[in-house]
Amino acid sequence: MSESFSNPQDAVLKLKLRPNMIVADFGCGSGAAASTAAHLVEPNGKVYAIDIQEDLLTHACAPHGHLHAHVESGVVQTIWGDVEKPFGTGLRDHTVDAVLLMNTLFQINNRNALITELKRVLKSEGKLLVVDWAGAYSGMGPEPACVVAEHEAEELFIGNGFHKESGFRSGPHHWGIIFTSA
């Protein structure tokens, strides 16, 4: 893996997921984080890999993709959905033990809607893992105006009823925070 990017496996391991848990990956992209979560919640757990870009889901589930074996085993279910819309994930209320939001926050236009959907699907005391870019790095990562600083993310989630559990560096260009829902 490139030194420039965070390691999704290391970040997901910080959640201490256990077998049989239910996890949702909001903005799953290539499925690397969802794949790690699937290994941790097997055999009877479930990972919902959600993305608004249908082609990313198709690619992640292809025979060479991160999610192929997990979809085949039934541990991962992909959802073509919009995490910025009410009920956009298609998940039931308060059924998810943990949500992954990795390299996604900087792309979110309606953060209040995202938080509403997070709170709707997470169980009480559920975990939220947020990993995002610490800056714009000469064409690598988001445009400078889109970067969400770590302190801004803290304020956003704490101001909406989440509790900060821990923070960490996730590679040389990313920050990470684990929150707990109320």
Short mmCIF file of C-alpha atoms in Angstrom, two decimals:
data_model
loop_
_atom_site.label_atom_id
_atom_site.label_comp_id
_atom_site.label_asym_id
_atom_site.label_seq_id
_atom_site.Cartn_x
_atom_site.Cartn_y
_atom_site.Cartn_z
CA MET A 1 0.00 0.00 0.00
CA SER A 2 1.25 3.48 -0.76
CA GLU A 3 2.77 5.41 2.13
CA SER A 4 0.50 8.29 1.07
CA PHE A 5 -2.75 6.64 2.06
CA SER A 6 -4.22 5.44 5.30
CA ASN A 7 -4.37 1.72 5.85
CA PRO A 8 -8.08 0.81 6.11
CA GLN A 9 -7.28 -2.46 7.85
CA ASP A 10 -5.40 -0.75 10.69
CA ALA A 11 -8.17 1.81 11.15
CA VAL A 12 -10.98 -0.78 11.17
CA LEU A 13 -9.08 -2.94 13.69
CA LYS A 14 -9.24 -0.01 16.15
CA LEU A 15 -13.04 -0.55 16.39
CA LYS A 16 -12.50 -3.97 18.01
CA LEU A 17 -15.26 -5.55 15.94
CA ARG A 18 -16.32 -9.05 17.00
CA PRO A 19 -18.03 -11.99 15.32
CA ASN A 20 -21.75 -11.57 14.69
CA MET A 21 -21.74 -7.76 14.77
CA ILE A 22 -23.58 -5.65 12.16
CA VAL A 23 -21.48 -3.01 10.38
CA ALA A 24 -22.34 -0.44 7.71
CA ASP A 25 -19.69 1.14 5.50
CA PHE A 26 -21.06 4.51 4.38
CA GLY A 27 -19.32 5.35 1.10
CA CYS A 28 -17.55 2.01 0.77
CA GLY A 29 -15.70 2.83 -2.46
CA SER A 30 -13.42 -0.08 -3.40
CA GLY A 31 -14.61 -2.10 -0.41
CA ALA A 32 -11.23 -2.44 1.34
CA ALA A 33 -12.57 -1.35 4.75
CA ALA A 34 -15.77 -3.40 4.36
CA SER A 35 -13.64 -6.45 3.51
CA THR A 36 -11.63 -6.06 6.72
CA ALA A 37 -14.84 -5.65 8.72
CA ALA A 38 -16.27 -8.78 7.08
CA HIS A 39 -13.30 -10.86 8.26
CA LEU A 40 -13.88 -9.63 11.81
CA VAL A 41 -17.65 -10.22 12.03
CA GLU A 42 -17.74 -13.65 10.37
CA PRO A 43 -19.41 -16.13 10.45
CA ASN A 44 -22.84 -14.73 11.28
CA GLY A 45 -22.21 -11.00 11.25
CA LYS A 46 -23.17 -8.69 8.40
CA VAL A 47 -21.49 -5.82 6.60
CA TYR A 48 -23.57 -3.45 4.51
CA ALA A 49 -21.33 -1.87 1.88
CA ILE A 50 -23.14 1.30 0.77
CA ASP A 51 -22.16 3.65 -2.02
CA ILE A 52 -23.93 6.14 -4.26
CA GLN A 53 -21.73 5.13 -7.20
CA GLU A 54 -23.12 1.90 -8.58
CA ASP A 55 -20.02 1.27 -10.70
CA LEU A 56 -17.84 1.20 -7.55
CA LEU A 57 -20.07 -1.46 -6.03
CA THR A 58 -19.96 -3.50 -9.23
CA HIS A 59 -16.16 -3.29 -9.36
CA ALA A 60 -15.78 -4.16 -5.64
CA CYS A 61 -17.93 -7.28 -6.13
CA ALA A 62 -16.22 -8.48 -9.30
CA PRO A 63 -14.03 -11.61 -9.01
CA HIS A 64 -10.89 -9.48 -8.51
CA GLY A 65 -12.59 -6.98 -6.14
CA HIS A 66 -12.23 -6.66 -2.37
CA LEU A 67 -15.80 -7.80 -1.66
CA HIS A 68 -16.27 -10.72 -4.05
CA ALA A 69 -15.68 -13.60 -1.59
CA HIS A 70 -17.61 -11.87 1.19
CA VAL A 71 -20.63 -11.24 -1.02
CA GLU A 72 -20.51 -14.88 -2.11
CA SER A 73 -20.43 -16.04 1.53
CA GLY A 74 -23.33 -13.76 2.45
CA VAL A 75 -21.39 -11.72 5.02
CA VAL A 76 -21.42 -8.59 2.83
CA GLN A 77 -24.49 -7.10 1.22
CA THR A 78 -24.00 -4.18 -1.14
CA ILE A 79 -26.49 -1.33 -1.20
CA TRP A 80 -26.69 1.29 -3.91
CA GLY A 81 -27.81 4.16 -1.70
CA ASP A 82 -27.37 7.76 -0.70
CA VAL A 83 -26.21 8.35 2.89
CA GLU A 84 -27.28 12.01 2.60
CA LYS A 85 -30.98 11.18 2.20
CA PRO A 86 -33.50 10.08 4.83
CA PHE A 87 -33.58 6.27 4.78
CA GLY A 88 -31.06 6.45 1.91
CA THR A 89 -29.21 3.41 3.23
CA GLY A 90 -32.32 1.24 3.29
CA LEU A 91 -31.30 -0.04 6.72
CA ARG A 92 -33.69 -0.45 9.61
CA ASP A 93 -33.62 1.86 12.63
CA HIS A 94 -31.07 1.14 15.39
CA THR A 95 -29.77 -2.14 13.94
CA VAL A 96 -26.10 -1.37 13.28
CA ASP A 97 -23.31 -1.87 15.82
CA ALA A 98 -20.72 0.20 13.94
CA VAL A 99 -20.47 2.54 10.96
CA LEU A 100 -17.35 3.17 8.88
CA LEU A 101 -17.05 6.62 7.28
CA MET A 102 -13.66 6.51 5.59
CA ASN A 103 -12.45 9.12 3.09
CA THR A 104 -16.06 10.14 2.65
CA LEU A 105 -16.76 13.10 4.94
CA PHE A 106 -14.98 15.57 2.63
CA GLN A 107 -17.41 14.55 -0.15
CA ILE A 108 -20.58 15.06 1.88
CA ASN A 109 -22.63 18.12 0.93
CA ASN A 110 -25.43 17.70 3.48
CA ARG A 111 -23.68 16.76 6.71
CA ASN A 112 -26.83 17.22 8.80
CA ALA A 113 -28.64 14.64 6.68
CA LEU A 114 -25.67 12.28 7.01
CA ILE A 115 -25.75 12.61 10.79
CA THR A 116 -29.49 12.02 10.86
CA GLU A 117 -29.02 8.79 8.90
CA LEU A 118 -26.08 7.72 11.12
CA LYS A 119 -28.12 8.26 14.28
CA ARG A 120 -31.11 6.46 12.79
CA VAL A 121 -29.25 3.24 11.94
CA LEU A 122 -26.79 3.06 14.85
CA LYS A 123 -27.71 1.23 18.03
CA SER A 124 -27.36 3.08 21.32
CA GLU A 125 -23.65 3.01 22.20
CA GLY A 126 -22.84 2.08 18.58
CA LYS A 127 -19.43 3.02 17.22
CA LEU A 128 -18.61 5.42 14.40
CA LEU A 129 -15.17 5.34 12.77
CA VAL A 130 -14.35 8.50 10.80
CA VAL A 131 -11.12 8.66 8.79
CA ASP A 132 -10.46 11.52 6.40
CA TRP A 133 -7.82 13.65 4.74
CA ALA A 134 -5.78 15.97 6.98
CA GLY A 135 -5.14 18.35 4.08
CA ALA A 136 -4.84 18.81 0.34
CA TYR A 137 -1.49 17.54 -0.89
CA SER A 138 -0.56 18.96 -4.30
CA GLY A 139 -3.26 17.17 -6.27
CA MET A 140 -3.44 14.11 -4.01
CA GLY A 141 -6.65 14.05 -2.00
CA PRO A 142 -9.50 16.54 -2.00
CA GLU A 143 -9.49 20.15 -3.13
CA PRO A 144 -8.40 22.43 -0.26
CA ALA A 145 -11.92 23.85 0.13
CA CYS A 146 -13.32 20.34 0.68
CA VAL A 147 -10.92 19.24 3.42
CA VAL A 148 -12.62 18.70 6.80
CA ALA A 149 -10.15 19.39 9.59
CA GLU A 150 -10.07 16.94 12.48
CA HIS A 151 -11.28 19.59 14.95
CA GLU A 152 -14.19 20.43 12.61
CA ALA A 153 -15.23 16.77 12.51
CA GLU A 154 -15.03 16.60 16.31
CA GLU A 155 -17.24 19.67 16.65
CA LEU A 156 -19.70 18.35 14.08
CA PHE A 157 -20.22 14.95 15.67
CA ILE A 158 -19.95 15.99 19.32
CA GLY A 159 -22.37 18.85 18.63
CA ASN A 160 -24.82 16.27 17.32
CA GLY A 161 -24.76 13.97 20.33
CA PHE A 162 -21.80 11.68 19.65
CA HIS A 163 -19.06 11.14 22.23
CA LYS A 164 -15.40 11.09 21.20
CA GLU A 165 -13.78 7.84 22.29
CA SER A 166 -10.34 8.24 20.72
CA GLY A 167 -8.37 9.88 17.95
CA PHE A 168 -5.39 8.65 15.96
CA ARG A 169 -3.20 9.29 12.92
CA SER A 170 -4.15 7.04 10.03
CA GLY A 171 -1.11 7.24 7.81
CA PRO A 172 0.82 10.39 6.95
CA HIS A 173 -2.09 12.27 5.37
CA HIS A 174 -5.17 11.19 7.33
CA TRP A 175 -6.69 11.61 10.77
CA GLY A 176 -9.08 9.17 12.46
CA ILE A 177 -11.62 9.45 15.26
CA ILE A 178 -13.82 6.85 16.93
CA PHE A 179 -17.11 8.17 18.30
CA THR A 180 -19.85 6.46 20.31
CA SER A 181 -23.52 7.21 19.69
CA ALA A 182 -25.74 8.32 22.56
#
